[in-house]
């Protein structure tokens, strides 16, 4: 903490001077195919909030199509422009929690809210010289600040998309293993599950930390048939099966969790703190994938982290094809103590030819990624962002 803990700093700022929303399109280093999307580039929003002349950045995780969750780039831009940014500019905004309260009357749109909230928080912390991970530790009930030291790095896992063939899948997993990632996640869907798992396990042995993500694709089968198919994966040493059923089917996941030997993890289902409370009460998951954008921001993510820690449910940090801005926030979040499993916190070059930050995240020799140490989120956005910019909207109008 270096003596400057988040609980000891002044909380008020002079308010928001300017907000810019950059719509960018960044080429992917290699195509990304999941059960819900096939991408050759990533279109997304970066929000820049200026406070007292200091710029803070936040990334909106919403993809270009509403196939992962209801949010998407056009919708996020619309709700930011018409509802969230006007409220933020009316203020008063001093402490970052003020902004979250001001945005709360707008229902839903967690990724849009999280981007604006993260940008303001980044500016707020830069003004005070406080690192984001230190600030998040200060928000957590599960951290004793007197004994807490920010980890220098967090363990990184790699997510591998859907491949054209089993051979191609095994080849790509081999590339990620050779790079040093500590855990591999592969996508599964009905018709692409047991054979894929058996092939990867056969190629890399029992020592490979392996988990699967279904992106809700077994939901249409019903719980009984989903359980029949997914039970075939039991015995292959998977760390977890992520989001087999539909986003809103907590009861189905609770039933499935009883029927499977492999722990069930929830991702898309966990859209807020309240939903996380319900999921834990129903025992719908043994593991939880925590993404700040999906739950409305970093503060709710910390609250869910604490909730899960109290319940003995491990969390890990998922990925949404973030640029260096979103990655920096995820790395800071993943320093909290109940992040006991490697996250989808791959190095920048796993996804991007060119990142939007000056010092992109790199994989270290021990399979970890360094946590930025500077003030705010600890990364600097490149000067020539215009190369990737489709549009910029600015406030006040
Ligand atoms: Mg997932």
Short mmCIF file of C-alpha atoms and ligand atoms in Angstrom, two decimals:
data_model
loop_
_atom_site.label_atom_id
_atom_site.label_comp_id
_atom_site.label_asym_id
_atom_site.label_seq_id
_atom_site.Cartn_x
_atom_site.Cartn_y
_atom_site.Cartn_z
CA UNK A 1 0.00 0.00 0.00
CA UNK A 2 3.06 2.27 0.40
CA UNK A 3 1.28 4.16 3.18
CA UNK A 4 -1.32 5.72 0.90
CA UNK A 5 -4.31 3.45 1.31
CA UNK A 6 -7.60 4.18 -0.39
CA UNK A 7 -9.25 4.61 3.01
CA UNK A 8 -6.92 7.50 3.84
CA UNK A 9 -7.27 9.69 0.73
CA UNK A 10 -9.63 12.66 0.29
CA UNK A 11 -12.73 11.56 -1.56
CA UNK A 12 -14.10 14.70 -3.22
CA UNK A 13 -13.18 15.95 -6.68
CA UNK A 14 -14.34 18.99 -8.58
CA UNK A 15 -16.55 16.92 -10.84
CA UNK A 16 -16.51 15.81 -14.45
CA UNK A 17 -15.25 18.34 -16.98
CA UNK A 18 -15.57 16.38 -20.21
CA UNK A 19 -16.53 12.95 -21.50
CA UNK A 20 -15.45 11.45 -24.84
CA UNK A 21 -16.69 8.13 -26.18
CA UNK A 22 -14.34 6.60 -28.76
CA UNK A 23 -15.79 3.92 -30.99
CA UNK A 24 -12.86 1.88 -32.24
CA UNK A 25 -12.31 -1.20 -34.37
CA UNK A 26 -9.16 -3.14 -33.58
CA UNK A 27 -7.91 -6.01 -35.81
CA UNK A 28 -7.57 -9.34 -34.02
CA UNK A 29 -4.22 -11.14 -34.29
CA UNK A 30 -6.19 -14.26 -35.26
CA UNK A 31 -9.91 -14.88 -35.83
CA UNK A 32 -11.92 -15.54 -32.67
CA UNK A 33 -14.73 -18.12 -32.92
CA UNK A 34 -16.95 -18.92 -29.95
CA UNK A 35 -20.33 -20.66 -29.87
CA UNK A 36 -21.97 -17.21 -30.06
CA UNK A 37 -19.71 -15.14 -32.35
CA UNK A 38 -17.09 -15.31 -35.10
CA UNK A 39 -14.84 -12.25 -35.25
CA UNK A 40 -11.87 -11.01 -37.27
CA UNK A 41 -11.82 -7.67 -35.47
CA UNK A 42 -13.21 -6.18 -32.28
CA UNK A 43 -15.43 -3.13 -32.35
CA UNK A 44 -15.87 -1.54 -28.92
CA UNK A 45 -16.27 1.70 -26.97
CA UNK A 46 -13.58 3.37 -24.90
CA UNK A 47 -14.84 6.07 -22.53
CA UNK A 48 -12.54 8.94 -21.53
CA UNK A 49 -13.58 11.07 -18.55
CA UNK A 50 -11.67 14.29 -17.78
CA UNK A 51 -11.59 15.47 -14.16
CA UNK A 52 -9.48 18.46 -13.13
CA UNK A 53 -7.59 18.14 -16.42
CA UNK A 54 -6.73 14.47 -15.79
CA UNK A 55 -8.09 11.86 -18.22
CA UNK A 56 -9.32 8.48 -17.02
CA UNK A 57 -10.23 5.59 -19.28
CA UNK A 58 -12.84 2.85 -19.14
CA UNK A 59 -13.63 0.10 -21.62
CA UNK A 60 -17.11 -1.08 -22.53
CA UNK A 61 -17.14 -4.87 -22.82
CA UNK A 62 -20.26 -4.97 -25.03
CA UNK A 63 -19.59 -6.81 -28.30
CA UNK A 64 -20.90 -5.64 -31.66
CA UNK A 65 -23.80 -8.13 -31.62
CA UNK A 66 -26.13 -8.92 -28.68
CA UNK A 67 -25.35 -12.66 -28.77
CA UNK A 68 -23.37 -12.96 -25.52
CA UNK A 69 -25.71 -10.76 -23.49
CA UNK A 70 -28.40 -8.21 -24.43
CA UNK A 71 -25.81 -5.43 -24.62
CA UNK A 72 -24.10 -4.46 -27.85
CA UNK A 73 -22.02 -1.55 -29.12
CA UNK A 74 -24.82 0.53 -30.69
CA UNK A 75 -27.07 0.00 -27.68
CA UNK A 76 -24.31 0.86 -25.22
CA UNK A 77 -23.50 4.04 -27.14
CA UNK A 78 -27.17 4.97 -27.20
CA UNK A 79 -27.72 4.54 -23.46
CA UNK A 80 -24.46 6.33 -22.67
CA UNK A 81 -25.37 9.28 -24.91
CA UNK A 82 -29.03 9.64 -23.94
CA UNK A 83 -29.19 8.52 -20.33
CA UNK A 84 -25.92 7.80 -18.51
CA UNK A 85 -23.65 10.66 -19.58
CA UNK A 86 -26.34 13.37 -19.11
CA UNK A 87 -26.90 12.07 -15.56
CA UNK A 88 -23.16 11.97 -14.87
CA UNK A 89 -22.71 15.55 -16.06
CA UNK A 90 -25.58 16.78 -13.88
CA UNK A 91 -23.82 15.26 -10.86
CA UNK A 92 -22.87 16.07 -8.26
CA UNK A 93 -20.09 13.50 -8.57
CA UNK A 94 -17.28 13.47 -6.04
CA UNK A 95 -16.53 10.02 -4.71
CA UNK A 96 -16.70 7.26 -7.36
CA UNK A 97 -19.61 5.72 -5.44
CA UNK A 98 -21.59 8.93 -6.13
CA UNK A 99 -21.48 8.20 -9.84
CA UNK A 100 -22.64 4.61 -9.38
CA UNK A 101 -25.60 5.91 -7.34
CA UNK A 102 -26.44 8.52 -10.00
CA UNK A 103 -26.42 5.85 -12.73
CA UNK A 104 -28.39 3.28 -10.71
CA UNK A 105 -31.91 4.49 -11.70
CA UNK A 106 -31.14 3.43 -15.29
CA UNK A 107 -32.06 -0.25 -15.33
CA UNK A 108 -29.80 -2.82 -16.95
CA UNK A 109 -26.93 -1.84 -19.28
CA UNK A 110 -24.22 -2.99 -16.86
CA UNK A 111 -21.41 -2.86 -19.43
CA UNK A 112 -22.19 0.74 -20.43
CA UNK A 113 -22.39 1.77 -16.77
CA UNK A 114 -19.17 -0.08 -15.95
CA UNK A 115 -17.25 1.71 -18.72
CA UNK A 116 -18.30 5.19 -17.55
CA UNK A 117 -17.76 4.25 -13.91
CA UNK A 118 -14.28 2.81 -14.59
CA UNK A 119 -13.22 5.90 -16.55
CA UNK A 120 -14.27 8.23 -13.75
CA UNK A 121 -12.62 6.02 -11.15
CA UNK A 122 -9.39 5.96 -13.18
CA UNK A 123 -9.27 9.78 -13.31
CA UNK A 124 -10.17 10.02 -9.61
CA UNK A 125 -7.36 7.65 -8.61
CA UNK A 126 -4.78 9.26 -10.94
CA UNK A 127 -5.43 12.62 -9.30
CA UNK A 128 -4.71 11.04 -5.93
CA UNK A 129 -1.81 8.85 -7.04
CA UNK A 130 -3.61 5.68 -5.92
CA UNK A 131 -3.28 2.40 -7.81
CA UNK A 132 -6.51 0.70 -8.88
CA UNK A 133 -5.66 -2.65 -7.26
CA UNK A 134 -4.96 -0.88 -3.97
CA UNK A 135 -8.27 0.95 -4.25
CA UNK A 136 -10.19 -2.29 -4.92
CA UNK A 137 -8.48 -3.95 -1.96
CA UNK A 138 -9.78 -1.04 0.12
CA UNK A 139 -13.33 -1.75 -1.07
CA UNK A 140 -13.15 -5.44 -0.14
CA UNK A 141 -14.31 -6.71 3.25
CA UNK A 142 -12.09 -9.72 2.68
CA UNK A 143 -8.85 -7.73 2.63
CA UNK A 144 -7.05 -6.65 5.80
CA UNK A 145 -5.20 -3.61 4.45
CA UNK A 146 -2.70 -3.73 7.30
CA UNK A 147 -1.49 -7.09 6.01
CA UNK A 148 -2.18 -6.70 2.31
CA UNK A 149 0.50 -6.33 -0.35
CA UNK A 150 -0.54 -5.91 -3.97
CA UNK A 151 0.56 -9.02 -5.91
CA UNK A 152 3.13 -8.21 -8.60
CA UNK A 153 1.39 -10.54 -11.05
CA UNK A 154 -1.59 -12.86 -11.37
CA UNK A 155 -1.69 -16.32 -13.01
CA UNK A 156 -2.98 -16.32 -16.57
CA UNK A 157 -5.10 -18.84 -18.40
CA UNK A 158 -5.86 -18.88 -22.12
CA UNK A 159 -9.26 -19.31 -23.75
CA UNK A 160 -9.19 -21.22 -27.04
CA UNK A 161 -12.05 -20.67 -29.46
CA UNK A 162 -13.98 -23.18 -31.56
CA UNK A 163 -11.70 -24.75 -34.18
CA UNK A 164 -12.36 -26.16 -37.65
CA UNK A 165 -11.24 -29.63 -36.58
CA UNK A 166 -10.07 -31.60 -33.57
CA UNK A 167 -6.52 -31.55 -34.96
CA UNK A 168 -6.64 -27.76 -35.25
CA UNK A 169 -7.95 -27.51 -31.68
CA UNK A 170 -5.17 -29.71 -30.32
CA UNK A 171 -2.64 -27.69 -32.30
CA UNK A 172 -3.87 -24.38 -30.89
CA UNK A 173 -4.00 -25.72 -27.34
CA UNK A 174 -0.41 -26.87 -27.88
CA UNK A 175 0.59 -23.34 -28.91
CA UNK A 176 -0.94 -21.87 -25.76
CA UNK A 177 0.64 -24.53 -23.53
CA UNK A 178 4.02 -23.87 -25.15
CA UNK A 179 3.61 -20.16 -24.48
CA UNK A 180 3.29 -21.01 -20.81
CA UNK A 181 -0.37 -20.41 -19.94
CA UNK A 182 -1.23 -22.11 -16.68
CA UNK A 183 -4.74 -23.16 -17.60
CA UNK A 184 -6.55 -23.82 -20.85
CA UNK A 185 -10.24 -23.23 -21.51
CA UNK A 186 -11.89 -24.67 -24.59
CA UNK A 187 -15.30 -23.88 -25.96
CA UNK A 188 -17.88 -26.68 -26.19
CA UNK A 189 -21.37 -26.96 -27.60
CA UNK A 190 -23.68 -29.88 -28.39
CA UNK A 191 -21.83 -31.95 -30.99
CA UNK A 192 -18.42 -30.50 -30.04
CA UNK A 193 -17.71 -31.61 -26.51
CA UNK A 194 -16.61 -35.12 -25.53
CA UNK A 195 -14.42 -35.69 -28.58
CA UNK A 196 -12.73 -32.32 -28.08
CA UNK A 197 -12.08 -32.90 -24.37
CA UNK A 198 -10.80 -36.46 -24.93
CA UNK A 199 -8.47 -35.27 -27.69
CA UNK A 200 -7.00 -32.40 -25.64
CA UNK A 201 -6.66 -34.55 -22.53
CA UNK A 202 -5.09 -37.33 -24.60
CA UNK A 203 -2.57 -34.96 -26.19
CA UNK A 204 -1.49 -33.12 -23.04
CA UNK A 205 -2.15 -35.58 -20.24
CA UNK A 206 -3.73 -35.37 -16.83
CA UNK A 207 -1.45 -32.55 -15.75
CA UNK A 208 -3.07 -29.95 -18.01
CA UNK A 209 -5.38 -27.62 -16.09
CA UNK A 210 -8.41 -27.76 -18.38
CA UNK A 211 -11.93 -26.36 -18.27
CA UNK A 212 -14.75 -25.94 -20.78
CA UNK A 213 -17.19 -23.12 -21.58
CA UNK A 214 -20.55 -23.84 -23.22
CA UNK A 215 -21.85 -20.26 -23.52
CA UNK A 216 -25.41 -21.42 -22.65
CA UNK A 217 -25.64 -23.70 -25.72
CA UNK A 218 -27.07 -26.72 -23.86
CA UNK A 219 -30.07 -24.75 -22.62
CA UNK A 220 -32.30 -25.70 -25.52
CA UNK A 221 -31.82 -29.41 -24.72
CA UNK A 222 -33.42 -29.18 -21.29
CA UNK A 223 -31.71 -30.09 -18.04
CA UNK A 224 -32.10 -33.88 -18.33
CA UNK A 225 -30.59 -34.17 -21.80
CA UNK A 226 -27.92 -31.55 -21.00
CA UNK A 227 -26.97 -33.57 -17.92
CA UNK A 228 -26.84 -36.79 -19.92
CA UNK A 229 -24.45 -35.29 -22.44
CA UNK A 230 -22.30 -33.31 -20.02
CA UNK A 231 -21.98 -36.21 -17.56
CA UNK A 232 -19.85 -37.88 -20.23
CA UNK A 233 -17.22 -35.23 -19.46
CA UNK A 234 -17.05 -36.34 -15.82
CA UNK A 235 -13.93 -38.38 -15.30
CA UNK A 236 -11.83 -36.27 -17.66
CA UNK A 237 -10.50 -34.06 -14.90
CA UNK A 238 -12.13 -30.79 -15.90
CA UNK A 239 -11.81 -27.94 -13.42
CA UNK A 240 -15.32 -26.79 -14.33
CA UNK A 241 -18.08 -26.62 -16.94
CA UNK A 242 -18.93 -22.97 -17.55
CA UNK A 243 -22.47 -21.76 -18.29
CA UNK A 244 -24.04 -24.88 -19.81
CA UNK A 245 -27.67 -23.65 -19.64
CA UNK A 246 -29.52 -20.43 -20.44
CA UNK A 247 -28.57 -17.15 -18.80
CA UNK A 248 -31.71 -16.93 -16.64
CA UNK A 249 -31.95 -20.61 -15.71
CA UNK A 250 -30.55 -20.61 -12.18
CA UNK A 251 -32.84 -23.44 -11.07
CA UNK A 252 -31.74 -25.53 -14.06
CA UNK A 253 -28.10 -24.96 -13.20
CA UNK A 254 -28.80 -25.95 -9.59
CA UNK A 255 -30.35 -29.22 -10.79
CA UNK A 256 -27.49 -29.78 -13.22
CA UNK A 257 -24.92 -29.15 -10.50
CA UNK A 258 -26.47 -32.01 -8.51
CA UNK A 259 -26.32 -34.35 -11.51
CA UNK A 260 -22.74 -33.66 -12.62
CA UNK A 261 -19.48 -34.60 -10.98
CA UNK A 262 -17.69 -31.66 -12.63
CA UNK A 263 -18.26 -28.30 -10.88
CA UNK A 264 -20.66 -25.94 -12.65
CA UNK A 265 -19.48 -22.36 -13.18
CA UNK A 266 -21.77 -19.45 -14.02
CA UNK A 267 -20.80 -16.62 -16.36
CA UNK A 268 -23.64 -15.08 -18.41
CA UNK A 269 -26.15 -15.76 -15.60
CA UNK A 270 -24.36 -13.47 -13.13
CA UNK A 271 -25.65 -10.10 -14.33
CA UNK A 272 -25.71 -8.35 -10.94
CA UNK A 273 -24.94 -8.70 -7.24
CA UNK A 274 -28.56 -9.69 -6.54
CA UNK A 275 -28.44 -12.48 -9.13
CA UNK A 276 -25.20 -13.71 -7.56
CA UNK A 277 -26.96 -13.85 -4.17
CA UNK A 278 -29.75 -15.95 -5.73
CA UNK A 279 -27.30 -18.24 -7.55
CA UNK A 280 -25.39 -18.97 -4.36
CA UNK A 281 -28.58 -19.50 -2.35
CA UNK A 282 -29.78 -22.02 -4.94
CA UNK A 283 -26.33 -23.68 -5.10
CA UNK A 284 -26.48 -23.13 -8.84
CA UNK A 285 -22.69 -22.94 -9.16
CA UNK A 286 -19.57 -24.21 -7.43
CA UNK A 287 -17.39 -21.61 -9.19
CA UNK A 288 -18.15 -18.12 -10.49
CA UNK A 289 -16.66 -16.30 -13.48
CA UNK A 290 -16.50 -12.63 -12.48
CA UNK A 291 -16.43 -9.99 -15.20
CA UNK A 292 -16.75 -6.38 -14.03
CA UNK A 293 -18.56 -5.26 -17.18
CA UNK A 294 -21.20 -7.94 -16.89
CA UNK A 295 -22.08 -7.00 -13.29
CA UNK A 296 -22.11 -3.20 -13.70
CA UNK A 297 -18.59 -2.24 -12.70
CA UNK A 298 -15.65 -2.80 -10.42
CA UNK A 299 -17.44 -1.95 -7.14
CA UNK A 300 -20.21 -4.54 -7.69
CA UNK A 301 -17.52 -7.00 -8.80
CA UNK A 302 -15.71 -6.54 -5.48
CA UNK A 303 -19.00 -7.02 -3.62
CA UNK A 304 -19.64 -10.28 -5.51
CA UNK A 305 -16.05 -11.36 -4.82
CA UNK A 306 -16.69 -10.89 -1.10
CA UNK A 307 -20.06 -12.64 -1.27
CA UNK A 308 -18.48 -15.67 -2.95
CA UNK A 309 -15.58 -15.71 -0.50
CA UNK A 310 -18.06 -15.78 2.39
CA UNK A 311 -19.84 -18.72 0.72
CA UNK A 312 -16.64 -20.64 -0.04
CA UNK A 313 -17.18 -20.29 -3.81
CA UNK A 314 -14.01 -19.57 -5.79
CA UNK A 315 -14.03 -16.87 -8.46
CA UNK A 316 -11.87 -16.21 -11.49
CA UNK A 317 -11.74 -13.28 -13.87
CA UNK A 318 -13.23 -13.88 -17.30
CA UNK A 319 -12.34 -12.06 -20.50
CA UNK A 320 -14.35 -10.15 -23.10
CA UNK A 321 -11.64 -9.64 -25.75
CA UNK A 322 -10.47 -6.58 -23.84
CA UNK A 323 -7.90 -4.10 -25.04
CA UNK A 324 -5.16 -3.02 -22.66
CA UNK A 325 -7.57 -0.65 -20.91
CA UNK A 326 -10.05 -3.34 -19.89
CA UNK A 327 -7.26 -5.84 -19.28
CA UNK A 328 -5.59 -3.48 -16.78
CA UNK A 329 -8.80 -3.23 -14.75
CA UNK A 330 -9.27 -7.00 -14.82
CA UNK A 331 -5.69 -7.58 -13.65
CA UNK A 332 -6.25 -5.21 -10.73
CA UNK A 333 -9.50 -6.97 -9.79
CA UNK A 334 -7.85 -10.40 -9.99
CA UNK A 335 -5.40 -9.46 -7.21
CA UNK A 336 -8.19 -9.90 -4.63
CA UNK A 337 -7.76 -13.00 -2.46
CA UNK A 338 -10.73 -15.12 -3.61
CA UNK A 339 -9.47 -15.12 -7.23
CA UNK A 340 -7.95 -18.52 -6.59
CA UNK A 341 -8.18 -19.84 -10.16
CA UNK A 342 -6.29 -18.49 -13.21
CA UNK A 343 -8.35 -15.97 -15.19
CA UNK A 344 -8.78 -15.39 -18.91
CA UNK A 345 -6.08 -12.76 -18.55
CA UNK A 346 -4.01 -13.53 -21.60
CA UNK A 347 -1.20 -11.31 -22.79
CA UNK A 348 -2.08 -8.62 -25.31
CA UNK A 349 -0.43 -10.42 -28.24
CA UNK A 350 -2.82 -13.32 -27.77
CA UNK A 351 -5.53 -11.08 -29.28
CA UNK A 352 -4.00 -7.93 -30.76
CA UNK A 353 -1.42 -7.01 -33.35
CA UNK A 354 -1.53 -3.48 -31.92
CA UNK A 355 -3.03 -2.71 -28.53
CA UNK A 356 -4.35 0.70 -27.52
CA UNK A 357 -1.95 1.08 -24.57
CA UNK A 358 1.74 1.97 -24.67
CA UNK A 359 2.91 -1.04 -22.61
CA UNK A 360 0.62 -4.00 -23.40
CA UNK A 361 0.34 -6.91 -20.98
CA UNK A 362 2.98 -9.59 -21.57
CA UNK A 363 3.07 -13.20 -20.42
CA UNK A 364 5.89 -13.77 -17.95
CA UNK A 365 8.01 -16.89 -17.90
CA UNK A 366 6.05 -18.33 -15.00
CA UNK A 367 2.70 -18.07 -16.82
CA UNK A 368 1.58 -14.92 -15.07
CA UNK A 369 0.82 -11.38 -16.19
CA UNK A 370 2.14 -8.37 -14.29
CA UNK A 371 -0.33 -6.11 -12.51
CA UNK A 372 0.17 -2.46 -13.53
CA UNK A 373 1.74 -0.49 -10.69
CA UNK A 374 1.07 3.15 -11.58
CA UNK A 375 -1.71 5.45 -10.47
CA UNK A 376 -5.22 4.63 -11.63
CA UNK A 377 -5.37 1.58 -13.88
CA UNK A 378 -1.63 2.00 -14.46
CA UNK A 379 -1.63 1.97 -18.27
CA UNK A 380 -1.38 4.81 -20.78
CA UNK A 381 -3.51 4.96 -23.92
CA UNK A 382 -1.52 5.53 -27.12
CA UNK A 383 -1.52 9.01 -28.64
CA UNK A 384 -2.56 7.86 -32.11
CA UNK A 385 -5.77 6.09 -31.17
CA UNK A 386 -7.28 7.72 -34.27
CA UNK A 387 -5.80 4.91 -36.40
CA UNK A 388 -8.48 2.63 -34.99
CA UNK A 389 -11.23 5.21 -34.39
CA UNK A 390 -14.57 4.99 -36.19
CA UNK A 391 -16.17 7.92 -34.36
CA UNK A 392 -15.83 10.14 -31.29
CA UNK A 393 -18.73 11.73 -29.42
CA UNK A 394 -17.98 14.40 -26.84
CA UNK A 395 -19.79 16.04 -23.92
CA UNK A 396 -20.81 18.63 -22.81
CA UNK A 397 -22.46 19.12 -26.18
MG1 LIG B 1 -17.91 -17.74 -20.57
#
